Amino acid sequence: MEPWVVATSLIFIYLLVTIILGVIANKRMTVDMEDFLLYGRKAGFIVLYLTVVATFHSAFAFLGSGGFFYSHGIGFWAAGTWTLLVGAITYVLGPRIWALGKAHRYITPADMLADFYESEAVRIAVAIVSVVFTILYIQVQAQGLGYIINVASGDRITFEIGTLILLVVAAAYLMAGGLRAVYWTDVIQGIWMYVAVWVGAMYLAYDLFGGPMQLWAEVRAQRPDLLSLPGPQGFFTPGMWIGMTITLSFGIIFQPHMMMRYYTAVDAKTLKLLGATTPIYLMTLYVPAALVGLGGAVAMPGLEVPDRIFPELLFAHAPPILTGVILAGATAAAMSTLDSILHANMSVLTRDIYQRYVAPDRGQRHYLWVGRAIVAALLVVGYLLSVRTFDFLVVLVTLSGSGALQLMPAIVGVCFPMRRTLTRTGVLAGLLVGLAVLYVTLVVTPHPFGLHGGVWALLLNTAVAVVVSAVTEEPTEETLNRIHGELERQIYPEISR
Amino acid sequence: MVFLVVFLLAMPPFTHAVWDRPDTWIMGVPLFFVILFVVYSALIGVLVWSLRKGV
């Protein structure tokens, strides 16, 4: 059998498994928004662990990281910093968000922020930022999926058709089984992608160089420019290192698909355990990515699309079955994030916009169907973006994270009681300034003084939020007691006693 | 606090001025890669230690 048939067949078998899981999840689902959107708030450690890591690591980690090591060298090992920060943020922030979500039945991030800041304008602004910037993330996954199936089929299935097939499958099992289907498929995807990237990288290292140590030696001999900062193209300056660390940790956590995972945990202890242990998975996945990217730069130089280095190497050097299994793992990496983003955006648009402003007081079944229609619409937008624009996957993710990062002052204001809290006017003014600065520092004058535009925007956003809050009206005493009081009861029980 | 202090070792200027020595290798792997792997592992250790202590 020809290699492309084996590789493509294995990917399609994998897709079939995800659809079956979606159908089974649908049988278990009740007509209830909390069940459909939040897994009934009863996700235990193992399910939550695998869904968080599978969602965090996407086509960006599986394909994009190899591409970045390939082009910019060892500087991408900075990736470890943001995976560690993700763990620490989950450890500190996760239990707080979970406690508030459980006590006040929040479903989306905007629910929490609008409640605390007593403002529908805050709800709409947060919903818009959440959706607009995560749509870029849909593009990242769709683009990655297109690369994978295009390479696996040996160019017989075009990038456009491949992207469409995989987007439709992800949307199908999401529409069928809601977040339960997403979590169940994430469990398989999380394990599959981790094993696949390690097996693939080690196979290539031994096949092409005789082992990882020989790979490093060969990189040293042939491409020493890849082994020093800021890298051959001068990308990893200190400012970029710090900027990527912040935008790809806080910026990803504050996206709705990650924040909503905190709401779904069965208890706060599960989230602390999650925070302490997720970096083990997240960080160690970049070790094989380094081998693939750096080794690929020696073995297959001059690739037009560096993000394709892993599948191209596999197809050129690995046996067809192994290539198929690993590319199915890459598909898993992209789909596990894609389904989560589609789900989160569906939740935000259904709950924060449609249910509140367009058609309130309708039955749960009605909202479930509207949610499904929204997934279909998002699918079209993601598809069009992915086939019309191209960029480094890592660049797109960083842009997406920079936008969500602008929610940070508002979220910190809710989750950490301070002597003088932020106000709705302060938060909105800060967000507005942050987004304007983001545009200037990413598009007009990219990364002034070498510091990432997302960080410039966050700094000015925070300054404006604090200054404006100092002279505007705080949330009412009742709201402060209700929300910060809940945090004190849950997080500092010894103080509240 | 311990986490933040160790975390600083994975940030500039340490990364760009201290660990970035392409001529220094440890057991066949660049110093930069090894040192940061050790720092990252230590940070995971701090998080697990915090969990066990109930911080």
Coordinates of C-alpha atoms in Angstrom, one line a residue:
Chain A
M1 CA 0.0 0.0 0.0
E2 CA 1.3 3.5 -0.8
P3 CA 2.6 5.6 2.1
W4 CA 0.1 8.4 1.5
V5 CA -2.8 5.9 1.6
V6 CA -1.7 4.5 5.0
A7 CA -1.0 8.0 6.5
T8 CA -4.3 9.5 5.3
S9 CA -6.3 6.4 6.3
L10 CA -5.0 6.5 9.8
I11 CA -6.0 10.2 10.1
F12 CA -9.5 9.3 8.9
I13 CA -9.7 6.4 11.4
Y14 CA -8.8 8.9 14.1
L15 CA -11.5 11.3 12.9
L16 CA -14.0 8.5 13.0
V17 CA -13.2 7.8 16.6
T18 CA -13.8 11.4 17.6
I19 CA -17.2 11.4 15.9
I20 CA -18.2 8.2 17.7
L21 CA -17.2 9.8 21.0
G22 CA -19.3 12.9 20.1
V23 CA -22.3 10.7 19.4
I24 CA -21.8 8.8 22.7
A25 CA -21.4 12.1 24.6
N26 CA -24.7 13.3 23.0
K27 CA -26.5 10.3 24.4
R28 CA -25.3 11.2 27.9
M29 CA -26.2 14.9 27.6
T30 CA -29.1 16.5 29.3
V31 CA -30.9 19.5 27.9
D32 CA -29.2 21.9 30.2
M33 CA -26.8 24.8 29.4
E34 CA -24.5 24.0 32.4
D35 CA -24.1 20.5 31.2
F36 CA -23.6 21.5 27.6
L37 CA -21.3 24.4 28.3
L38 CA -19.5 23.4 31.5
Y39 CA -19.6 19.6 31.8
G40 CA -21.9 20.0 34.7
R41 CA -19.0 21.5 36.8
K42 CA -17.8 18.1 37.7
A43 CA -14.5 17.5 35.8
G44 CA -12.1 15.5 37.9
F45 CA -8.3 15.8 37.8
I46 CA -7.4 13.3 35.0
V47 CA -10.0 14.6 32.5
L48 CA -9.3 18.2 33.4
Y49 CA -5.5 17.7 33.2
L50 CA -5.7 16.2 29.7
T51 CA -8.2 18.7 28.4
V52 CA -6.1 21.6 29.7
V53 CA -2.8 20.4 28.3
A54 CA -4.4 19.3 25.0
T55 CA -6.1 22.6 24.7
F56 CA -3.0 24.6 25.5
H57 CA -0.8 22.7 23.2
S58 CA -2.2 23.0 19.7
A59 CA -1.0 23.0 16.1
F60 CA 1.2 25.9 17.5
A61 CA 3.1 23.4 19.7
F62 CA 3.1 20.4 17.4
L63 CA 4.0 22.3 14.1
G64 CA 4.7 25.9 15.0
S65 CA 7.3 25.2 17.6
G66 CA 9.3 23.0 15.2
G67 CA 9.0 25.8 12.7
F68 CA 10.3 28.4 15.1
F69 CA 13.2 26.3 16.2
Y70 CA 13.9 25.7 12.5
S71 CA 14.0 29.4 11.7
H72 CA 15.0 31.2 14.9
G73 CA 17.0 28.5 16.7
I74 CA 17.4 27.6 20.4
G75 CA 15.8 30.9 21.6
F76 CA 12.4 29.1 21.3
W77 CA 13.4 27.2 24.4
A78 CA 11.9 30.3 26.0
A79 CA 8.7 28.3 25.6
G80 CA 9.4 26.6 28.9
T81 CA 8.9 30.0 30.7
W82 CA 5.4 30.4 29.6
T83 CA 4.4 26.8 30.3
L84 CA 5.7 27.3 33.9
L85 CA 3.8 30.5 34.3
V86 CA 0.6 28.8 33.1
G87 CA 1.0 26.3 35.9
A88 CA 1.7 29.1 38.5
I89 CA -1.3 31.2 37.2
T90 CA -3.6 28.1 37.4
Y91 CA -2.3 27.4 40.9
V92 CA -3.0 30.9 42.2
L93 CA -5.9 32.2 40.0
G94 CA -7.7 28.9 39.2
P95 CA -9.2 28.3 42.6
R96 CA -10.4 31.9 42.8
I97 CA -12.2 31.8 39.5
W98 CA -13.6 28.4 40.3
A99 CA -15.0 29.6 43.7
L100 CA -16.7 32.6 42.1
G101 CA -18.1 30.6 39.2
K102 CA -19.5 28.0 41.5
A103 CA -21.0 30.5 44.0
H104 CA -22.6 32.8 41.4
R105 CA -23.2 30.3 38.6
Y106 CA -21.0 32.0 36.1
I107 CA -20.5 30.3 32.7
T108 CA -18.4 32.8 30.7
P109 CA -15.5 35.1 31.8
A110 CA -17.8 38.1 30.9
D111 CA -20.4 36.8 33.5
M112 CA -17.9 37.3 36.2
L113 CA -16.5 40.6 35.1
A114 CA -19.9 42.1 34.3
D115 CA -21.2 41.0 37.7
F116 CA -18.3 42.5 39.7
Y117 CA -18.1 45.7 37.7
E118 CA -21.9 46.0 37.6
S119 CA -21.8 46.9 33.9
E120 CA -23.3 45.5 30.8
A121 CA -20.8 47.6 28.8
V122 CA -18.1 45.5 30.5
R123 CA -19.9 42.3 29.5
I124 CA -20.1 43.4 25.8
A125 CA -16.5 44.6 25.7
V126 CA -15.2 41.4 27.2
A127 CA -17.3 39.2 25.0
I128 CA -16.1 41.1 21.9
V129 CA -12.4 40.9 22.9
S130 CA -12.8 37.3 23.8
V131 CA -14.3 36.3 20.5
V132 CA -12.3 38.5 18.1
F133 CA -8.9 37.5 19.4
T134 CA -9.7 33.8 19.7
I135 CA -10.9 33.7 16.1
L136 CA -7.2 34.1 15.2
Y137 CA -6.6 30.9 17.2
I138 CA -9.2 29.1 15.1
Q139 CA -7.2 30.2 12.1
V140 CA -4.0 28.8 13.7
Q141 CA -5.6 25.4 14.1
A142 CA -7.3 25.3 10.8
Q143 CA -4.1 26.3 9.0
G144 CA -2.2 23.5 10.9
L145 CA -4.8 21.0 10.0
G146 CA -4.6 21.9 6.4
Y147 CA -0.8 21.5 6.4
I148 CA -1.1 18.1 8.1
I149 CA -3.6 16.5 5.7
N150 CA -1.9 18.1 2.7
V151 CA 1.5 16.6 3.6
A152 CA 0.0 13.2 4.7
S153 CA -1.8 12.8 1.4
G154 CA 1.2 13.8 -0.6
D155 CA -0.6 16.9 -2.0
R156 CA -3.5 14.8 -3.2
I157 CA -5.9 16.5 -0.8
T158 CA -5.4 20.2 -1.1
F159 CA -4.8 22.5 1.9
E160 CA -8.2 24.0 1.4
I161 CA -10.1 20.7 1.3
G162 CA -8.1 19.2 4.2
T163 CA -8.8 22.2 6.4
L164 CA -12.5 22.1 5.5
I165 CA -12.8 18.3 6.3
L166 CA -11.2 18.6 9.7
L167 CA -13.1 21.8 10.7
V168 CA -16.4 20.1 9.9
V169 CA -15.5 17.0 11.9
A170 CA -14.5 19.1 15.0
A171 CA -17.7 21.1 14.7
A172 CA -19.8 18.0 14.3
Y173 CA -18.7 16.3 17.5
L174 CA -18.9 19.6 19.4
M175 CA -22.5 20.2 18.2
A176 CA -23.4 16.7 19.1
G177 CA -22.0 16.3 22.5
G178 CA -21.1 19.8 23.8
L179 CA -18.2 20.2 26.3
R180 CA -18.6 16.6 27.3
A181 CA -17.6 15.5 23.8
V182 CA -14.7 18.1 23.8
Y183 CA -13.4 16.7 27.1
W184 CA -13.7 13.1 26.1
T185 CA -11.9 13.6 22.8
D186 CA -9.3 15.8 24.6
V187 CA -8.4 12.9 26.8
I188 CA -7.5 10.8 23.8
Q189 CA -5.9 13.7 22.0
G190 CA -3.8 14.8 24.9
I191 CA -2.2 11.3 25.3
W192 CA -1.9 10.7 21.6
M193 CA -0.2 14.0 20.7
Y194 CA 2.4 13.6 23.6
V195 CA 3.4 10.1 22.6
A196 CA 3.3 11.0 18.9
V197 CA 5.7 14.0 19.2
W198 CA 8.2 12.2 21.3
V199 CA 8.2 9.0 19.2
G200 CA 8.4 11.0 16.0
A201 CA 11.2 13.2 17.2
M202 CA 13.3 10.3 18.6
Y203 CA 12.7 8.2 15.5
L204 CA 13.9 11.1 13.3
A205 CA 16.9 11.8 15.6
Y206 CA 18.1 8.2 15.4
D207 CA 17.3 7.7 11.7
L208 CA 18.9 10.9 10.5
F209 CA 21.7 11.5 12.9
G210 CA 22.2 8.3 15.0
G211 CA 20.7 9.8 18.2
P212 CA 19.9 13.1 19.9
M213 CA 23.5 13.8 21.0
Q214 CA 24.7 13.3 17.4
L215 CA 21.9 15.6 16.3
W216 CA 23.1 18.4 18.6
A217 CA 26.7 17.8 17.4
E218 CA 25.6 18.1 13.8
V219 CA 23.7 21.3 14.5
R220 CA 26.8 22.7 16.2
A221 CA 29.0 21.8 13.2
Q222 CA 26.6 22.9 10.4
R223 CA 24.3 25.6 11.9
P224 CA 26.0 27.2 15.0
D225 CA 24.0 30.3 14.3
L226 CA 20.9 28.4 15.6
L227 CA 22.5 27.8 19.0
S228 CA 22.9 31.3 20.2
L229 CA 20.6 34.2 21.1
P230 CA 19.0 36.3 19.6
G231 CA 19.1 33.7 16.7
P232 CA 20.0 33.9 13.0
Q233 CA 17.3 36.5 12.3
G234 CA 17.8 38.4 15.5
F235 CA 14.3 37.6 16.7
F236 CA 14.9 36.5 20.4
T237 CA 15.9 39.8 21.9
P238 CA 15.4 40.2 25.7
G239 CA 12.3 42.3 25.0
M240 CA 10.8 39.6 22.8
W241 CA 11.7 36.9 25.3
I242 CA 9.9 38.7 28.1
G243 CA 7.0 39.7 25.8
M244 CA 6.3 36.2 24.5
T245 CA 6.6 34.8 28.1
I246 CA 3.8 37.2 29.2
T247 CA 1.5 37.1 26.2
L248 CA 1.7 33.3 25.8
S249 CA 1.0 32.6 29.5
F250 CA -1.4 35.2 30.8
G251 CA -2.7 36.0 27.3
I252 CA -3.7 32.3 26.7
I253 CA -5.1 31.7 30.2
F254 CA -7.4 34.8 29.9
Q255 CA -8.9 33.5 26.7
P256 CA -12.4 32.1 27.3
H257 CA -11.6 28.5 26.4
M258 CA -9.0 28.3 29.1
M259 CA -10.8 30.4 31.8
M260 CA -14.0 28.4 31.4
R261 CA -12.0 25.3 32.2
Y262 CA -11.5 26.6 35.7
Y263 CA -15.3 26.8 36.1
T264 CA -15.7 23.1 35.2
A265 CA -13.5 21.7 37.9
V266 CA -15.1 19.5 40.6
D267 CA -13.3 21.4 43.4
A268 CA -10.5 24.0 44.1
K269 CA -8.0 21.3 45.2
T270 CA -8.2 19.8 41.7
L271 CA -7.2 23.1 40.2
K272 CA -4.2 23.5 42.5
L273 CA -3.0 20.0 41.7
L274 CA -3.5 20.9 38.0
G275 CA -1.4 24.0 38.4
A276 CA 1.4 22.2 40.0
T277 CA 1.6 19.4 37.5
T278 CA 0.6 20.7 34.0
P279 CA 4.0 22.3 33.4
I280 CA 5.5 18.8 33.4
Y281 CA 3.5 17.9 30.3
L282 CA 3.6 21.3 28.7
M283 CA 7.3 22.1 29.1
T284 CA 8.6 18.6 28.2
L285 CA 6.8 18.6 24.9
Y286 CA 9.1 21.3 23.7
V287 CA 12.2 19.1 24.1
P288 CA 11.3 16.8 21.1
A289 CA 10.1 20.0 19.2
A290 CA 13.7 21.4 19.6
L291 CA 15.1 18.1 18.1
V292 CA 12.7 18.3 15.2
G293 CA 13.2 22.0 14.4
L294 CA 17.0 22.1 14.9
G295 CA 17.6 18.7 13.3
G296 CA 15.3 19.7 10.5
A297 CA 17.3 22.8 9.8
V298 CA 20.3 20.6 9.1
A299 CA 18.5 17.7 7.3
M300 CA 16.0 19.7 5.3
P301 CA 17.2 23.3 4.9
G302 CA 15.4 25.9 2.8
L303 CA 11.8 24.9 3.5
E304 CA 9.4 27.4 2.2
V305 CA 6.9 27.0 5.1
P306 CA 9.0 26.2 8.2
D307 CA 5.9 25.1 10.1
R308 CA 5.7 22.0 7.9
I309 CA 9.1 20.7 8.9
F310 CA 7.8 17.9 11.2
P311 CA 5.4 16.3 8.7
E312 CA 7.8 16.8 5.8
L313 CA 10.6 15.0 7.7
L314 CA 8.3 12.2 8.7
F315 CA 7.0 11.7 5.2
A316 CA 10.5 11.7 3.8
H317 CA 12.2 9.4 6.4
A318 CA 9.7 7.5 8.6
P319 CA 7.7 4.3 7.7
P320 CA 4.2 5.1 6.5
I321 CA 2.4 3.6 9.5
L322 CA 4.5 5.5 12.0
T323 CA 4.0 8.7 9.9
G324 CA 0.2 8.1 9.9
V325 CA 0.0 7.6 13.6
I326 CA 2.1 10.7 14.3
L327 CA 0.3 12.9 11.9
A328 CA -3.0 11.7 13.5
G329 CA -1.4 12.9 16.8
A330 CA -0.7 16.3 15.1
T331 CA -4.3 16.3 14.0
A332 CA -5.3 15.6 17.6
A333 CA -3.2 18.5 18.8
A334 CA -4.9 21.0 16.5
M335 CA -8.4 19.6 16.9
S336 CA -8.3 19.5 20.7
T337 CA -7.7 23.2 20.7
L338 CA -10.0 24.0 17.9
D339 CA -13.0 22.3 19.5
S340 CA -12.3 24.1 22.7
I341 CA -12.2 27.5 21.1
L342 CA -15.3 26.9 19.0
H343 CA -17.0 25.8 22.2
A344 CA -15.9 28.8 24.2
N345 CA -16.9 31.3 21.5
M346 CA -20.2 29.6 21.1
S347 CA -20.7 29.9 24.8
V348 CA -19.8 33.6 24.8
L349 CA -21.9 34.5 21.9
T350 CA -24.9 32.5 23.0
R351 CA -24.8 33.4 26.7
D352 CA -23.4 36.9 26.7
I353 CA -25.0 38.3 23.6
Y354 CA -27.9 36.2 22.2
Q355 CA -29.5 35.1 25.5
R356 CA -29.1 38.5 27.1
Y357 CA -29.8 40.9 24.3
V358 CA -31.5 39.1 21.4
A359 CA -33.8 36.5 22.8
P360 CA -34.0 36.3 26.6
D361 CA -36.4 34.0 28.4
R362 CA -36.3 31.2 25.9
G363 CA -36.0 27.5 26.7
Q364 CA -32.7 25.7 27.2
R365 CA -33.3 23.6 24.1
H366 CA -33.6 26.8 22.0
Y367 CA -30.2 28.1 23.3
L368 CA -28.6 24.8 22.6
W369 CA -29.7 25.0 18.9
V370 CA -28.6 28.6 18.7
G371 CA -25.2 27.6 20.1
R372 CA -24.9 24.9 17.4
A373 CA -25.8 27.5 14.7
I374 CA -23.1 29.8 16.1
V375 CA -20.5 27.0 15.8
A376 CA -21.4 26.6 12.1
A377 CA -20.9 30.4 11.6
L378 CA -17.6 30.4 13.4
L379 CA -16.5 27.5 11.3
V380 CA -17.1 29.5 8.1
V381 CA -15.2 32.5 9.5
G382 CA -12.2 30.3 10.6
Y383 CA -12.1 28.6 7.3
L384 CA -12.1 31.8 5.3
L385 CA -9.4 33.2 7.4
S386 CA -7.2 30.1 7.2
V387 CA -7.4 29.9 3.4
R388 CA -7.0 33.6 2.7
T389 CA -4.2 34.6 5.0
F390 CA -0.9 32.9 6.0
D391 CA 1.6 33.6 8.8
F392 CA 3.8 31.8 11.2
L393 CA 1.5 29.8 13.6
V394 CA 3.5 31.2 16.5
V395 CA 3.0 34.8 15.3
L396 CA -0.7 34.3 15.1
V397 CA -0.9 32.8 18.6
T398 CA 1.1 35.6 20.1
L399 CA -1.2 38.1 18.4
S400 CA -4.2 36.3 19.8
G401 CA -2.7 36.1 23.3
S402 CA -1.8 39.8 23.2
G403 CA -5.5 40.7 22.8
A404 CA -6.7 38.5 25.6
L405 CA -3.9 39.8 27.8
Q406 CA -5.7 43.2 27.8
L407 CA -8.4 41.6 30.1
M408 CA -5.7 41.1 32.8
P409 CA -6.3 44.3 34.9
A410 CA -10.1 43.6 35.0
I411 CA -9.6 40.0 36.0
V412 CA -7.0 40.8 38.7
G413 CA -9.4 43.4 40.1
V414 CA -12.0 40.8 40.6
C415 CA -9.8 38.0 41.9
F416 CA -7.5 39.9 44.2
P417 CA -9.2 42.2 46.8
M418 CA -7.3 45.4 47.1
R419 CA -7.7 48.5 49.2
R420 CA -8.9 50.5 46.3
T421 CA -10.5 48.3 43.7
L422 CA -10.8 49.0 40.0
T423 CA -14.0 50.5 38.6
R424 CA -16.1 49.8 35.6
T425 CA -15.0 53.2 34.0
G426 CA -11.4 52.5 34.8
V427 CA -11.5 49.0 33.3
L428 CA -13.3 50.1 30.2
A429 CA -10.9 53.1 29.7
G430 CA -7.9 50.8 30.2
L431 CA -9.2 48.2 27.8
L432 CA -9.8 50.8 25.1
V433 CA -6.4 52.3 25.5
G434 CA -4.8 48.8 25.6
L435 CA -6.4 47.8 22.4
A436 CA -5.4 51.1 20.7
V437 CA -1.8 50.7 21.9
L438 CA -1.8 47.1 20.8
Y439 CA -2.7 48.2 17.3
V440 CA 0.0 50.8 17.2
T441 CA 2.7 48.6 18.7
L442 CA 1.9 45.6 16.6
V443 CA 0.9 47.1 13.3
V444 CA 2.1 50.8 13.0
T445 CA 5.4 50.6 14.9
P446 CA 6.0 46.9 15.7
H447 CA 7.5 46.2 19.2
P448 CA 9.0 49.6 20.1
F449 CA 12.4 49.5 21.8
G450 CA 12.5 45.7 21.3
L451 CA 9.7 45.1 23.8
H452 CA 6.7 43.1 22.6
G453 CA 3.7 45.2 21.6
G454 CA 1.4 43.2 23.9
V455 CA 3.4 44.2 26.9
W456 CA 3.4 47.9 26.0
A457 CA -0.4 47.7 25.6
L458 CA -0.8 45.9 29.0
L459 CA 1.4 48.5 30.8
L460 CA -0.6 51.4 29.5
N461 CA -3.9 49.6 29.9
T462 CA -3.1 49.0 33.6
A463 CA -1.9 52.6 34.2
V464 CA -5.0 54.0 32.7
A465 CA -7.3 51.6 34.6
V466 CA -5.7 52.4 37.9
V467 CA -5.7 56.2 37.4
V468 CA -9.3 56.4 36.1
S469 CA -10.4 54.0 38.9
A470 CA -9.0 56.4 41.5
V471 CA -11.4 59.1 40.5
T472 CA -14.5 57.1 39.5
E473 CA -17.2 55.2 41.4
E474 CA -16.3 51.7 42.9
P475 CA -18.6 48.7 42.7
T476 CA -21.3 48.9 45.4
E477 CA -20.5 47.7 48.9
E478 CA -23.0 44.8 48.4
T479 CA -21.2 43.6 45.3
L480 CA -17.8 43.9 46.9
N481 CA -19.0 41.9 50.0
R482 CA -20.7 39.3 47.8
I483 CA -17.7 38.7 45.5
H484 CA -14.6 39.5 47.5
G485 CA -16.4 38.0 50.6
E486 CA -16.8 34.7 48.7
L487 CA -13.1 34.7 47.8
E488 CA -12.2 35.3 51.4
R489 CA -14.4 32.4 52.5
Q490 CA -12.9 30.1 50.0
I491 CA -9.3 31.1 49.7
Y492 CA -8.6 32.6 53.1
P493 CA -11.0 30.7 55.4
E494 CA -8.9 31.5 58.5
I495 CA -9.5 35.3 57.9
S496 CA -13.2 35.0 57.2
R497 CA -13.8 33.0 60.4
Chain B
M1 CA 8.4 34.2 46.3
V2 CA 10.6 31.2 45.8
F3 CA 8.9 30.6 42.4
L4 CA 9.5 34.2 41.3
V5 CA 13.2 34.2 42.4
V6 CA 13.9 31.0 40.5
F7 CA 11.8 32.2 37.6
L8 CA 14.1 35.2 37.2
L9 CA 16.9 32.8 36.3
A10 CA 15.0 32.0 33.1
M11 CA 14.6 35.7 32.2
P12 CA 17.0 38.2 30.6
P13 CA 19.7 39.2 31.5
F14 CA 20.5 35.6 32.7
T15 CA 19.3 34.1 29.5
H16 CA 21.1 36.5 27.1
A17 CA 24.2 37.3 29.1
V18 CA 25.0 34.4 31.4
W19 CA 23.6 31.2 30.0
D20 CA 24.0 32.0 26.3
R21 CA 27.5 30.4 25.8
P22 CA 27.4 28.4 22.5
D23 CA 30.9 27.1 23.2
T24 CA 30.0 25.5 26.6
W25 CA 28.3 22.1 26.4
I26 CA 27.3 19.6 29.1
M27 CA 27.2 16.0 28.1
G28 CA 26.7 16.8 24.4
V29 CA 24.0 19.4 24.9
P30 CA 24.4 23.2 24.8
L31 CA 24.7 24.8 28.3
F32 CA 21.8 27.1 27.5
F33 CA 19.4 24.2 26.9
V34 CA 20.6 22.3 30.0
I35 CA 20.6 25.2 32.4
L36 CA 17.1 26.2 31.4
F37 CA 15.8 22.7 31.7
V38 CA 17.2 22.6 35.2
V39 CA 15.6 25.9 36.1
Y40 CA 12.2 24.8 34.6
S41 CA 12.4 21.5 36.6
A42 CA 13.2 23.5 39.7
L43 CA 10.1 25.6 39.1
I44 CA 7.9 22.5 38.8
G45 CA 9.5 21.4 42.1
V46 CA 8.5 24.6 43.8
L47 CA 4.9 24.3 42.6
V48 CA 4.7 20.7 43.8
W49 CA 6.3 21.6 47.1
S50 CA 3.8 24.5 47.5
L51 CA 1.0 22.0 46.9
R52 CA 2.3 19.6 49.5
K53 CA 2.7 22.4 52.0
G54 CA -0.8 23.6 51.4
V55 CA 0.4 27.1 50.4

